[in-house]
Amino acid sequence: DVKVTQSSRYLVKRTGEKVFLECVQDMDHENMFWYRQDPGLGLRLIYFSYDVKMKEKGDIPEGYSVSREKKERFSLILESASTNQTSMYLCASSLYDRNVEQYFGPGTRLTVT
Amino acid sequence: GQQVMQIPQYQHVQEGEDFTTYCNSSTTLSNIQWYKQRPGGHPVFLIQLVKSGEVKKQKRLTFQFGEAKKNSSLHITATQTTDVGTYFCDASKLTFGGGTRVLVKP
């Protein structure tokens, strides 16, 4: 079974703090994705990576950056957290591209106060 | 990125009844994926449709891809409480559809 894990289920940070969200997958998948999920807005893609050290912007990259130094790990960074970044963050991975089955992690609910 | 419209946003269904959720795009899609997210859970892949007019079934769930490959539907027959959750379509764009949140009345 593919397993995608995220470093925290719940996180509370203050405005202006730097926030790191970590995601690890154990199936040697090439592609990894970061989404945020907000009520009524579905899943919106922030960034994705199709290879180590490679990254591509999704629909809503503003205010975020990512890092993929190793194949199994994809980090989402909020350089200076703001209250409008309060959301559920979901990491996913897939073998080829995002047009095939994606495996999701449990999610991190981030609250910025 | 271009969004795919998913309707309805909410669906209250009496247990035992059927319902359908739709995913519509203004452009032709190469393929479409459907996911289910249980309350408090994460999205789980259900199925992928690739061919024009394709129909696939999973027990009480029937998935259909339109002839023009611009829309898709998920039909659930004899709804059960285990069907509660949000159903998303992923139409190979950057962002998923908004989802249909299904609530089942026993």
PDB file of C-alpha atoms in Angstrom:
ATOM      1  CA  ASP A   1       0.000   0.000   0.000  1.00  0.00           C
ATOM      2  CA  VAL A   2       1.161   3.466  -0.837  1.00  0.00           C
ATOM      3  CA  LYS A   3       1.646   5.545   2.215  1.00  0.00           C
ATOM      4  CA  VAL A   4       1.783   9.310   2.216  1.00  0.00           C
ATOM      5  CA  THR A   5       2.463  10.905   5.558  1.00  0.00           C
ATOM      6  CA  GLN A   6       2.376  14.510   6.654  1.00  0.00           C
ATOM      7  CA  SER A   7       4.351  15.863   9.559  1.00  0.00           C
ATOM      8  CA  SER A   8       1.436  17.257  11.546  1.00  0.00           C
ATOM      9  CA  ARG A   9      -2.332  16.806  11.631  1.00  0.00           C
ATOM     10  CA  TYR A  10      -2.930  20.130  13.344  1.00  0.00           C
ATOM     11  CA  LEU A  11      -0.734  23.211  13.492  1.00  0.00           C
ATOM     12  CA  VAL A  12      -1.262  26.651  14.989  1.00  0.00           C
ATOM     13  CA  LYS A  13       1.072  29.462  13.986  1.00  0.00           C
ATOM     14  CA  ARG A  14       1.199  33.204  14.420  1.00  0.00           C
ATOM     15  CA  THR A  15       1.038  35.755  11.639  1.00  0.00           C
ATOM     16  CA  GLY A  16       4.484  36.376  10.186  1.00  0.00           C
ATOM     17  CA  GLU A  17       5.964  33.060  11.272  1.00  0.00           C
ATOM     18  CA  LYS A  18       7.764  30.823   8.811  1.00  0.00           C
ATOM     19  CA  VAL A  19       5.939  27.512   8.493  1.00  0.00           C
ATOM     20  CA  PHE A  20       7.205  24.210   7.145  1.00  0.00           C
ATOM     21  CA  LEU A  21       4.834  21.430   6.150  1.00  0.00           C
ATOM     22  CA  GLU A  22       6.500  18.133   5.390  1.00  0.00           C
ATOM     23  CA  CYS A  23       5.251  15.296   3.236  1.00  0.00           C
ATOM     24  CA  VAL A  24       6.842  11.895   2.738  1.00  0.00           C
ATOM     25  CA  GLN A  25       5.794   9.064   0.423  1.00  0.00           C
ATOM     26  CA  ASP A  26       7.186   5.559   0.475  1.00  0.00           C
ATOM     27  CA  MET A  27       6.381   4.265  -3.013  1.00  0.00           C
ATOM     28  CA  ASP A  28       9.131   5.869  -5.053  1.00  0.00           C
ATOM     29  CA  HIS A  29       6.625   8.067  -6.873  1.00  0.00           C
ATOM     30  CA  GLU A  30       7.998  10.627  -9.285  1.00  0.00           C
ATOM     31  CA  ASN A  31       5.321  13.237  -8.756  1.00  0.00           C
ATOM     32  CA  MET A  32       4.267  15.036  -5.607  1.00  0.00           C
ATOM     33  CA  PHE A  33       1.669  17.732  -5.077  1.00  0.00           C
ATOM     34  CA  TRP A  34       0.544  20.240  -2.489  1.00  0.00           C
ATOM     35  CA  TYR A  35      -3.105  21.311  -2.369  1.00  0.00           C
ATOM     36  CA  ARG A  36      -5.114  23.443  -0.059  1.00  0.00           C
ATOM     37  CA  GLN A  37      -8.733  22.665   0.634  1.00  0.00           C
ATOM     38  CA  ASP A  38     -11.256  25.287   1.674  1.00  0.00           C
ATOM     39  CA  PRO A  39     -15.040  24.907   2.014  1.00  0.00           C
ATOM     40  CA  GLY A  40     -16.792  25.417  -1.307  1.00  0.00           C
ATOM     41  CA  LEU A  41     -13.526  25.805  -3.217  1.00  0.00           C
ATOM     42  CA  GLY A  42     -12.531  22.193  -3.608  1.00  0.00           C
ATOM     43  CA  LEU A  43      -8.894  21.212  -3.871  1.00  0.00           C
ATOM     44  CA  ARG A  44      -6.633  23.879  -5.325  1.00  0.00           C
ATOM     45  CA  LEU A  45      -3.142  23.022  -6.468  1.00  0.00           C
ATOM     46  CA  ILE A  46      -0.385  25.149  -4.941  1.00  0.00           C
ATOM     47  CA  TYR A  47       2.775  23.550  -6.331  1.00  0.00           C
ATOM     48  CA  PHE A  48       3.840  20.246  -7.755  1.00  0.00           C
ATOM     49  CA  SER A  49       7.092  18.497  -8.451  1.00  0.00           C
ATOM     50  CA  TYR A  50       7.801  15.886 -11.086  1.00  0.00           C
ATOM     51  CA  ASP A  51      11.365  15.163 -10.063  1.00  0.00           C
ATOM     52  CA  VAL A  52      13.933  15.912  -7.407  1.00  0.00           C
ATOM     53  CA  LYS A  53      14.786  19.610  -7.341  1.00  0.00           C
ATOM     54  CA  MET A  54      12.092  20.320  -9.931  1.00  0.00           C
ATOM     55  CA  LYS A  55       8.977  22.319  -9.151  1.00  0.00           C
ATOM     56  CA  GLU A  56       6.080  23.843 -11.017  1.00  0.00           C
ATOM     57  CA  LYS A  57       3.520  26.405  -9.929  1.00  0.00           C
ATOM     58  CA  GLY A  58      -0.056  25.361  -9.580  1.00  0.00           C
ATOM     59  CA  ASP A  59      -3.111  27.578  -9.491  1.00  0.00           C
ATOM     60  CA  ILE A  60      -2.346  29.453  -6.281  1.00  0.00           C
ATOM     61  CA  PRO A  61       1.413  29.594  -5.603  1.00  0.00           C
ATOM     62  CA  GLU A  62       1.477  33.101  -4.144  1.00  0.00           C
ATOM     63  CA  GLY A  63       2.752  33.168  -0.582  1.00  0.00           C
ATOM     64  CA  TYR A  64       4.173  29.651  -0.799  1.00  0.00           C
ATOM     65  CA  SER A  65       7.387  27.970  -1.839  1.00  0.00           C
ATOM     66  CA  VAL A  66       8.409  24.332  -1.999  1.00  0.00           C
ATOM     67  CA  SER A  67      11.472  22.179  -1.715  1.00  0.00           C
ATOM     68  CA  ARG A  68      12.193  18.718  -3.019  1.00  0.00           C
ATOM     69  CA  GLU A  69      15.720  17.674  -2.165  1.00  0.00           C
ATOM     70  CA  LYS A  70      14.919  13.969  -2.034  1.00  0.00           C
ATOM     71  CA  LYS A  71      12.491  11.951  -4.109  1.00  0.00           C
ATOM     72  CA  GLU A  72      10.386  10.848  -1.180  1.00  0.00           C
ATOM     73  CA  ARG A  73      10.048  14.219   0.513  1.00  0.00           C
ATOM     74  CA  PHE A  74       8.205  17.360  -0.604  1.00  0.00           C
ATOM     75  CA  SER A  75       8.057  20.372   1.682  1.00  0.00           C
ATOM     76  CA  LEU A  76       5.680  23.305   1.556  1.00  0.00           C
ATOM     77  CA  ILE A  77       6.968  26.543   3.029  1.00  0.00           C
ATOM     78  CA  LEU A  78       5.002  29.574   4.079  1.00  0.00           C
ATOM     79  CA  GLU A  79       7.645  32.284   4.277  1.00  0.00           C
ATOM     80  CA  SER A  80       5.506  34.628   6.352  1.00  0.00           C
ATOM     81  CA  ALA A  81       2.229  33.085   7.399  1.00  0.00           C
ATOM     82  CA  SER A  82      -0.927  35.138   7.063  1.00  0.00           C
ATOM     83  CA  THR A  83      -4.436  34.546   8.353  1.00  0.00           C
ATOM     84  CA  ASN A  84      -5.744  33.878   4.847  1.00  0.00           C
ATOM     85  CA  GLN A  85      -3.473  30.857   4.736  1.00  0.00           C
ATOM     86  CA  THR A  86      -5.533  29.164   7.420  1.00  0.00           C
ATOM     87  CA  SER A  87      -6.668  26.026   5.636  1.00  0.00           C
ATOM     88  CA  MET A  88      -6.403  22.269   5.266  1.00  0.00           C
ATOM     89  CA  TYR A  89      -3.244  21.340   3.377  1.00  0.00           C
ATOM     90  CA  LEU A  90      -3.138  18.042   1.531  1.00  0.00           C
ATOM     91  CA  CYS A  91      -0.109  16.395   0.028  1.00  0.00           C
ATOM     92  CA  ALA A  92      -0.409  13.793  -2.722  1.00  0.00           C
ATOM     93  CA  SER A  93       1.853  11.672  -4.884  1.00  0.00           C
ATOM     94  CA  SER A  94       1.458   9.763  -8.113  1.00  0.00           C
ATOM     95  CA  LEU A  95       3.582   7.501 -10.217  1.00  0.00           C
ATOM     96  CA  TYR A  96       3.530   9.343 -13.545  1.00  0.00           C
ATOM     97  CA  ASP A  97       1.659  12.632 -13.618  1.00  0.00           C
ATOM     98  CA  ARG A  98      -1.401  14.105 -12.018  1.00  0.00           C
ATOM     99  CA  ASN A  99      -3.638  12.561 -14.662  1.00  0.00           C
ATOM    100  CA  VAL A 100      -3.508   9.214 -12.949  1.00  0.00           C
ATOM    101  CA  GLU A 101      -4.393   8.037  -9.489  1.00  0.00           C
ATOM    102  CA  GLN A 102      -3.116  10.324  -6.792  1.00  0.00           C
ATOM    103  CA  TYR A 103      -2.530   9.090  -3.253  1.00  0.00           C
ATOM    104  CA  PHE A 104      -3.273  11.630  -0.575  1.00  0.00           C
ATOM    105  CA  GLY A 105      -1.847  12.134   2.872  1.00  0.00           C
ATOM    106  CA  PRO A 106      -4.098  12.679   5.901  1.00  0.00           C
ATOM    107  CA  GLY A 107      -3.830  16.450   5.688  1.00  0.00           C
ATOM    108  CA  THR A 108      -2.556  19.208   7.965  1.00  0.00           C
ATOM    109  CA  ARG A 109      -5.054  21.662   9.353  1.00  0.00           C
ATOM    110  CA  LEU A 110      -3.145  24.917   9.726  1.00  0.00           C
ATOM    111  CA  THR A 111      -4.521  27.808  11.720  1.00  0.00           C
ATOM    112  CA  VAL A 112      -2.761  31.158  11.518  1.00  0.00           C
ATOM    113  CA  THR A 113      -3.708  33.572  14.281  1.00  0.00           C
TER     114      THR A 113
ATOM    115  CA  GLY B   1      -6.139  27.379 -14.409  1.00  0.00           C
ATOM    116  CA  GLN B   2      -9.473  26.587 -15.889  1.00  0.00           C
ATOM    117  CA  GLN B   3     -11.916  25.144 -13.422  1.00  0.00           C
ATOM    118  CA  VAL B   4     -14.361  22.391 -13.935  1.00  0.00           C
ATOM    119  CA  MET B   5     -17.858  23.024 -12.623  1.00  0.00           C
ATOM    120  CA  GLN B   6     -19.310  20.372 -10.405  1.00  0.00           C
ATOM    121  CA  ILE B   7     -23.018  20.312  -9.571  1.00  0.00           C
ATOM    122  CA  PRO B   8     -24.769  20.188  -7.254  1.00  0.00           C
ATOM    123  CA  GLN B   9     -22.582  21.538  -4.487  1.00  0.00           C
ATOM    124  CA  TYR B  10     -24.713  19.817  -1.861  1.00  0.00           C
ATOM    125  CA  GLN B  11     -26.988  16.809  -2.131  1.00  0.00           C
ATOM    126  CA  HIS B  12     -29.328  15.632   0.623  1.00  0.00           C
ATOM    127  CA  VAL B  13     -30.518  12.153  -0.214  1.00  0.00           C
ATOM    128  CA  GLN B  14     -32.986   9.874   1.500  1.00  0.00           C
ATOM    129  CA  GLU B  15     -31.463   6.504   2.215  1.00  0.00           C
ATOM    130  CA  GLY B  16     -32.426   4.118  -0.550  1.00  0.00           C
ATOM    131  CA  GLU B  17     -32.867   6.793  -3.209  1.00  0.00           C
ATOM    132  CA  ASP B  18     -30.659   7.400  -6.225  1.00  0.00           C
ATOM    133  CA  PHE B  19     -28.739  10.553  -7.040  1.00  0.00           C
ATOM    134  CA  THR B  20     -26.352  11.907  -9.658  1.00  0.00           C
ATOM    135  CA  THR B  21     -23.536  14.426  -9.501  1.00  0.00           C
ATOM    136  CA  TYR B  22     -22.172  16.113 -12.603  1.00  0.00           C
ATOM    137  CA  CYS B  23     -18.831  17.481 -13.672  1.00  0.00           C
ATOM    138  CA  ASN B  24     -18.838  19.922 -16.598  1.00  0.00           C
ATOM    139  CA  SER B  25     -16.065  21.518 -18.609  1.00  0.00           C
ATOM    140  CA  SER B  26     -16.169  24.007 -21.470  1.00  0.00           C
ATOM    141  CA  THR B  27     -13.192  22.329 -23.088  1.00  0.00           C
ATOM    142  CA  THR B  28     -12.536  18.777 -24.168  1.00  0.00           C
ATOM    143  CA  LEU B  29     -10.898  16.674 -21.510  1.00  0.00           C
ATOM    144  CA  SER B  30      -8.265  14.020 -22.073  1.00  0.00           C
ATOM    145  CA  ASN B  31      -9.464  12.021 -19.093  1.00  0.00           C
ATOM    146  CA  ILE B  32     -11.234  12.440 -15.794  1.00  0.00           C
ATOM    147  CA  GLN B  33     -10.745  10.988 -12.353  1.00  0.00           C
ATOM    148  CA  TRP B  34     -13.259  10.705  -9.497  1.00  0.00           C
ATOM    149  CA  TYR B  35     -12.389  10.779  -5.813  1.00  0.00           C
ATOM    150  CA  LYS B  36     -14.368  10.341  -2.602  1.00  0.00           C
ATOM    151  CA  GLN B  37     -13.528  12.090   0.647  1.00  0.00           C
ATOM    152  CA  ARG B  38     -15.220  10.855   3.798  1.00  0.00           C
ATOM    153  CA  PRO B  39     -15.864  13.413   6.546  1.00  0.00           C
ATOM    154  CA  GLY B  40     -12.589  14.054   8.340  1.00  0.00           C
ATOM    155  CA  GLY B  41     -10.677  11.991   5.817  1.00  0.00           C
ATOM    156  CA  HIS B  42      -8.608  12.563   2.722  1.00  0.00           C
ATOM    157  CA  PRO B  43      -9.587  12.062  -0.933  1.00  0.00           C
ATOM    158  CA  VAL B  44      -9.431   8.495  -2.136  1.00  0.00           C
ATOM    159  CA  PHE B  45      -9.279   7.582  -5.807  1.00  0.00           C
ATOM    160  CA  LEU B  46     -12.367   5.867  -7.195  1.00  0.00           C
ATOM    161  CA  ILE B  47     -11.926   5.598 -10.943  1.00  0.00           C
ATOM    162  CA  GLN B  48     -10.514   7.040 -14.139  1.00  0.00           C
ATOM    163  CA  LEU B  49     -12.408   7.506 -17.401  1.00  0.00           C
ATOM    164  CA  VAL B  50     -10.528   7.966 -20.648  1.00  0.00           C
ATOM    165  CA  LYS B  51     -12.666   7.054 -23.647  1.00  0.00           C
ATOM    166  CA  SER B  52     -15.531   9.002 -25.151  1.00  0.00           C
ATOM    167  CA  GLY B  53     -18.848   7.621 -23.893  1.00  0.00           C
ATOM    168  CA  GLU B  54     -17.121   5.322 -21.432  1.00  0.00           C
ATOM    169  CA  VAL B  55     -19.239   3.819 -18.659  1.00  0.00           C
ATOM    170  CA  LYS B  56     -17.756   2.065 -15.657  1.00  0.00           C
ATOM    171  CA  LYS B  57     -19.485   0.540 -12.671  1.00  0.00           C
ATOM    172  CA  GLN B  58     -18.364  -0.110  -9.130  1.00  0.00           C
ATOM    173  CA  LYS B  59     -21.187  -1.892  -7.304  1.00  0.00           C
ATOM    174  CA  ARG B  60     -23.853   0.817  -6.841  1.00  0.00           C
ATOM    175  CA  LEU B  61     -21.723   3.545  -8.456  1.00  0.00           C
ATOM    176  CA  THR B  62     -21.912   4.219 -12.198  1.00  0.00           C
ATOM    177  CA  PHE B  63     -19.438   6.591 -13.804  1.00  0.00           C
ATOM    178  CA  GLN B  64     -19.931   7.999 -17.276  1.00  0.00           C
ATOM    179  CA  PHE B  65     -17.784  10.095 -19.587  1.00  0.00           C
ATOM    180  CA  GLY B  66     -19.678  12.171 -22.121  1.00  0.00           C
ATOM    181  CA  GLU B  67     -19.452  11.557 -25.844  1.00  0.00           C
ATOM    182  CA  ALA B  68     -17.807  14.926 -26.361  1.00  0.00           C
ATOM    183  CA  LYS B  69     -15.497  14.336 -23.362  1.00  0.00           C
ATOM    184  CA  LYS B  70     -16.630  17.609 -21.825  1.00  0.00           C
ATOM    185  CA  ASN B  71     -18.660  16.216 -18.971  1.00  0.00           C
ATOM    186  CA  SER B  72     -18.894  13.309 -16.635  1.00  0.00           C
ATOM    187  CA  SER B  73     -21.375  11.976 -14.141  1.00  0.00           C
ATOM    188  CA  LEU B  74     -21.435   9.781 -11.076  1.00  0.00           C
ATOM    189  CA  HIS B  75     -24.718   8.029 -10.350  1.00  0.00           C
ATOM    190  CA  ILE B  76     -25.295   6.214  -7.080  1.00  0.00           C
ATOM    191  CA  THR B  77     -28.252   3.862  -6.740  1.00  0.00           C
ATOM    192  CA  ALA B  78     -29.938   2.885  -3.488  1.00  0.00           C
ATOM    193  CA  THR B  79     -27.919   5.339  -1.415  1.00  0.00           C
ATOM    194  CA  GLN B  80     -26.570   4.065   1.896  1.00  0.00           C
ATOM    195  CA  THR B  81     -25.188   5.919   4.885  1.00  0.00           C
ATOM    196  CA  THR B  82     -21.731   4.719   3.854  1.00  0.00           C
ATOM    197  CA  ASP B  83     -22.032   6.934   0.764  1.00  0.00           C
ATOM    198  CA  VAL B  84     -21.772  10.064   2.908  1.00  0.00           C
ATOM    199  CA  GLY B  85     -18.865  12.245   1.876  1.00  0.00           C
ATOM    200  CA  THR B  86     -17.700  14.646  -0.795  1.00  0.00           C
ATOM    201  CA  TYR B  87     -17.207  13.447  -4.333  1.00  0.00           C
ATOM    202  CA  PHE B  88     -14.657  15.298  -6.452  1.00  0.00           C
ATOM    203  CA  CYS B  89     -13.900  15.132 -10.116  1.00  0.00           C
ATOM    204  CA  ASP B  90     -10.368  15.779 -11.319  1.00  0.00           C
ATOM    205  CA  ALA B  91     -10.416  16.797 -14.945  1.00  0.00           C
ATOM    206  CA  SER B  92      -6.708  16.979 -15.598  1.00  0.00           C
ATOM    207  CA  LYS B  93      -6.612  20.669 -14.919  1.00  0.00           C
ATOM    208  CA  LEU B  94      -4.628  22.184 -12.117  1.00  0.00           C
ATOM    209  CA  THR B  95      -7.533  22.221  -9.738  1.00  0.00           C
ATOM    210  CA  PHE B  96     -10.192  19.717  -8.834  1.00  0.00           C
ATOM    211  CA  GLY B  97     -13.877  20.415  -9.196  1.00  0.00           C
ATOM    212  CA  GLY B  98     -15.542  22.003  -6.165  1.00  0.00           C
ATOM    213  CA  GLY B  99     -17.035  18.704  -5.105  1.00  0.00           C
ATOM    214  CA  THR B 100     -20.502  17.488  -4.275  1.00  0.00           C
ATOM    215  CA  ARG B 101     -21.088  17.039  -0.591  1.00  0.00           C
ATOM    216  CA  VAL B 102     -23.525  14.198  -0.016  1.00  0.00           C
ATOM    217  CA  LEU B 103     -25.584  13.862   3.132  1.00  0.00           C
ATOM    218  CA  VAL B 104     -27.800  10.821   3.625  1.00  0.00           C
ATOM    219  CA  LYS B 105     -30.994  10.925   5.652  1.00  0.00           C
ATOM    220  CA  PRO B 106     -31.744   7.567   7.260  1.00  0.00           C
TER     221      PRO B 106
END
